PDB file of C-alpha atoms in Angstrom:
ATOM      1  CA  MET A   1      -6.032  -2.234 -26.899  1.00 37.00           C
ATOM      2  CA  ARG A   2      -6.449  -5.970 -27.452  1.00 39.00           C
ATOM      3  CA  GLY A   3      -8.793  -6.152 -24.436  1.00 38.00           C
ATOM      4  CA  VAL A   4     -10.951  -3.345 -25.856  1.00 32.00           C
ATOM      5  CA  LEU A   5     -11.260  -5.148 -29.189  1.00 32.00           C
ATOM      6  CA  ILE A   6     -12.195  -8.409 -27.479  1.00 34.00           C
ATOM      7  CA  GLY A   7     -14.764  -6.569 -25.339  1.00 34.00           C
ATOM      8  CA  LEU A   8     -16.310  -4.900 -28.390  1.00 31.00           C
ATOM      9  CA  ALA A   9     -16.462  -8.243 -30.184  1.00 36.00           C
ATOM     10  CA  LEU A  10     -18.249  -9.817 -27.211  1.00 32.00           C
ATOM     11  CA  LEU A  11     -20.754  -6.964 -27.043  1.00 33.00           C
ATOM     12  CA  ALA A  12     -21.446  -7.240 -30.755  1.00 41.00           C
ATOM     13  CA  ALA A  13     -21.972 -10.990 -30.455  1.00 41.00           C
ATOM     14  CA  GLN A  14     -24.473 -10.479 -27.621  1.00 39.00           C
ATOM     15  CA  ASP A  15     -26.510  -7.770 -29.348  1.00 44.00           C
ATOM     16  CA  THR A  16     -30.072  -9.084 -29.543  1.00 48.00           C
ATOM     17  CA  THR A  17     -31.723  -5.790 -30.500  1.00 51.00           C
ATOM     18  CA  PRO A  18     -34.158  -6.426 -33.355  1.00 56.00           C
ATOM     19  CA  ALA A  19     -32.972  -4.951 -36.640  1.00 61.00           C
ATOM     20  CA  GLN A  20     -34.897  -1.984 -37.981  1.00 67.00           C
ATOM     21  CA  PRO A  21     -36.153  -1.660 -41.581  1.00 68.00           C
ATOM     22  CA  ASN A  22     -33.298  -0.920 -44.007  1.00 77.00           C
ATOM     23  CA  GLU A  23     -30.791  -2.165 -41.429  1.00 82.00           C
ATOM     24  CA  LEU A  24     -28.518  -5.039 -42.361  1.00 86.00           C
ATOM     25  CA  SER A  25     -28.625  -8.041 -40.073  1.00 83.00           C
ATOM     26  CA  LYS A  26     -26.674 -11.271 -40.024  1.00 85.00           C
ATOM     27  CA  LEU A  27     -27.970 -14.074 -42.203  1.00 88.00           C
ATOM     28  CA  THR A  28     -26.782 -17.650 -41.877  1.00 89.00           C
ATOM     29  CA  GLY A  29     -28.148 -20.588 -43.735  1.00 96.00           C
ATOM     30  CA  GLN A  30     -27.523 -23.147 -46.407  1.00 96.00           C
ATOM     31  CA  LEU A  31     -27.493 -23.215 -50.175  1.00 94.00           C
ATOM     32  CA  VAL A  32     -27.683 -25.908 -52.806  1.00 92.00           C
ATOM     33  CA  ILE A  33     -27.130 -25.813 -56.551  1.00 92.00           C
ATOM     34  CA  THR A  34     -29.857 -28.084 -57.880  1.00 88.00           C
ATOM     35  CA  GLY A  35     -32.369 -28.774 -60.592  1.00 86.00           C
ATOM     36  CA  GLU A  36     -36.136 -29.062 -60.604  1.00 81.00           C
ATOM     37  CA  SER A  37     -36.174 -31.921 -58.087  1.00 78.00           C
ATOM     38  CA  MET A  38     -33.974 -31.769 -55.000  1.00 72.00           C
ATOM     39  CA  THR A  39     -35.433 -34.871 -53.387  1.00 74.00           C
ATOM     40  CA  ASP A  40     -35.437 -37.353 -56.283  1.00 75.00           C
ATOM     41  CA  PRO A  41     -33.388 -35.956 -59.189  1.00 74.00           C
ATOM     42  CA  ALA A  42     -33.248 -37.761 -62.518  1.00 76.00           C
ATOM     43  CA  PRO A  43     -29.736 -38.855 -63.550  1.00 83.00           C
ATOM     44  CA  ASP A  44     -29.711 -36.309 -66.385  1.00 81.00           C
ATOM     45  CA  GLN A  45     -31.239 -33.449 -64.361  1.00 81.00           C
ATOM     46  CA  LYS A  46     -29.694 -30.082 -65.183  1.00 89.00           C
ATOM     47  CA  SER A  47     -28.521 -28.002 -62.194  1.00 89.00           C
ATOM     48  CA  ASP A  48     -30.182 -24.722 -63.119  1.00 89.00           C
ATOM     49  CA  ARG A  49     -31.034 -23.017 -59.822  1.00 91.00           C
ATOM     50  CA  VAL A  50     -29.683 -22.114 -56.419  1.00 94.00           C
ATOM     51  CA  GLY A  51     -31.773 -22.927 -53.365  1.00 93.00           C
ATOM     52  CA  LEU A  52     -31.269 -20.723 -50.309  1.00 95.00           C
ATOM     53  CA  PHE A  53     -32.484 -21.761 -46.854  1.00 95.00           C
ATOM     54  CA  TRP A  54     -32.319 -19.785 -43.605  1.00 96.00           C
ATOM     55  CA  ASP A  55     -34.055 -19.652 -40.246  1.00 96.00           C
ATOM     56  CA  GLY A  56     -34.131 -17.747 -36.973  1.00 95.00           C
ATOM     57  CA  GLU A  57     -34.562 -13.999 -36.510  1.00 94.00           C
ATOM     58  CA  SER A  58     -33.708 -13.186 -40.130  1.00 95.00           C
ATOM     59  CA  ALA A  59     -36.452 -15.556 -41.323  1.00 96.00           C
ATOM     60  CA  LYS A  60     -38.914 -13.957 -38.886  1.00 96.00           C
ATOM     61  CA  ARG A  61     -38.045 -10.508 -40.276  1.00 95.00           C
ATOM     62  CA  VAL A  62     -38.781 -11.668 -43.818  1.00 96.00           C
ATOM     63  CA  TYR A  63     -41.983 -13.493 -42.765  1.00 97.00           C
ATOM     64  CA  ASP A  64     -43.267 -10.392 -40.946  1.00 96.00           C
ATOM     65  CA  ALA A  65     -42.375  -8.108 -43.875  1.00 95.00           C
ATOM     66  CA  MET A  66     -44.066 -10.263 -46.519  1.00 96.00           C
ATOM     67  CA  GLN A  67     -47.387  -8.882 -47.728  1.00 96.00           C
ATOM     68  CA  ALA A  68     -48.745 -12.314 -48.627  1.00 96.00           C
ATOM     69  CA  LYS A  69     -51.541 -13.689 -46.470  1.00 97.00           C
ATOM     70  CA  ALA A  70     -50.475 -16.452 -44.068  1.00 96.00           C
ATOM     71  CA  VAL A  71     -52.191 -19.760 -44.771  1.00 95.00           C
ATOM     72  CA  ASP A  72     -52.130 -23.144 -43.060  1.00 94.00           C
ATOM     73  CA  SER A  73     -49.258 -25.193 -44.441  1.00 90.00           C
ATOM     74  CA  PRO A  74     -49.990 -28.711 -45.717  1.00 88.00           C
ATOM     75  CA  CYS A  75     -46.549 -29.767 -44.458  1.00 83.00           C
ATOM     76  CA  GLU A  76     -46.999 -29.624 -40.694  1.00 87.00           C
ATOM     77  CA  GLU A  77     -49.837 -29.283 -38.181  1.00 90.00           C
ATOM     78  CA  GLY A  78     -49.969 -25.730 -36.810  1.00 91.00           C
ATOM     79  CA  MET A  79     -47.481 -24.320 -39.311  1.00 94.00           C
ATOM     80  CA  ARG A  80     -48.369 -21.145 -41.225  1.00 97.00           C
ATOM     81  CA  GLN A  81     -46.883 -20.249 -44.585  1.00 95.00           C
ATOM     82  CA  LYS A  82     -46.454 -17.122 -46.715  1.00 97.00           C
ATOM     83  CA  SER A  83     -45.452 -17.358 -50.379  1.00 94.00           C
ATOM     84  CA  ALA A  84     -44.514 -14.816 -53.025  1.00 95.00           C
ATOM     85  CA  GLY A  85     -43.091 -16.273 -56.222  1.00 92.00           C
ATOM     86  CA  GLY A  86     -40.199 -18.508 -55.223  1.00 92.00           C
ATOM     87  CA  LEU A  87     -39.896 -16.976 -51.749  1.00 95.00           C
ATOM     88  CA  GLU A  88     -41.560 -19.027 -49.019  1.00 95.00           C
ATOM     89  CA  CYS A  89     -41.466 -18.440 -45.276  1.00 96.00           C
ATOM     90  CA  PHE A  90     -42.888 -20.576 -42.506  1.00 96.00           C
ATOM     91  CA  SER A  91     -43.996 -19.892 -38.946  1.00 97.00           C
ATOM     92  CA  HIS A  92     -43.777 -23.119 -36.949  1.00 95.00           C
ATOM     93  CA  SER A  93     -46.080 -23.872 -34.023  1.00 94.00           C
ATOM     94  CA  ASP A  94     -43.085 -23.745 -31.640  1.00 96.00           C
ATOM     95  CA  GLY A  95     -42.461 -20.073 -32.521  1.00 95.00           C
ATOM     96  CA  THR A  96     -39.538 -20.640 -34.885  1.00 96.00           C
ATOM     97  CA  TYR A  97     -39.305 -19.345 -38.452  1.00 97.00           C
ATOM     98  CA  ALA A  98     -37.706 -20.605 -41.656  1.00 95.00           C
ATOM     99  CA  CYS A  99     -37.517 -19.322 -45.233  1.00 96.00           C
ATOM    100  CA  SER A 100     -36.401 -20.579 -48.610  1.00 94.00           C
ATOM    101  CA  ALA A 101     -35.927 -19.069 -52.035  1.00 94.00           C
ATOM    102  CA  GLY A 102     -34.984 -20.589 -55.358  1.00 93.00           C
ATOM    103  CA  ILE A 103     -33.258 -18.432 -57.955  1.00 94.00           C
ATOM    104  CA  MET A 104     -32.826 -19.548 -61.551  1.00 93.00           C
ATOM    105  CA  LEU A 105     -29.151 -19.214 -62.448  1.00 94.00           C
ATOM    106  CA  ALA A 106     -29.789 -18.171 -66.064  1.00 94.00           C
ATOM    107  CA  THR A 107     -32.479 -15.533 -65.479  1.00 95.00           C
ATOM    108  CA  GLY A 108     -32.527 -14.582 -61.799  1.00 94.00           C
ATOM    109  CA  LYS A 109     -36.247 -15.380 -61.631  1.00 93.00           C
ATOM    110  CA  THR A 110     -37.501 -17.135 -58.522  1.00 91.00           C
ATOM    111  CA  ARG A 111     -38.828 -20.669 -58.201  1.00 87.00           C
ATOM    112  CA  SER A 112     -39.953 -22.605 -55.155  1.00 84.00           C
ATOM    113  CA  VAL A 113     -37.414 -25.001 -53.657  1.00 85.00           C
ATOM    114  CA  SER A 114     -39.461 -26.024 -50.614  1.00 78.00           C
ATOM    115  CA  ALA A 115     -40.520 -29.585 -50.020  1.00 74.00           C
ATOM    116  CA  CYS A 116     -42.494 -31.096 -47.157  1.00 71.00           C
TER     117      CYS A 116
END
């Protein structure tokens, strides 16, 4: 029985089938509780938002699903960007994807947390 469970776990870990719409997929990333400026905060800055950052296949899924028009990003040569409120996703010239979203802790409204 233990061998079967280990085998199933290995198969699940190797599954590279793209997720379908309405299908949950694994999301890994980073978060930060921050204020208006993440890069140079004032000493009295209030931490009023959560910044979420993720990349890989889950970021590609979000980028592809976004209805916003892709535009050239001012941050990096060859990078394309889609934005909708505080949700921003990037397609890098090397074929990788990354997204970020800022959510205000008091209201749940979105704010950008991206920085070049």
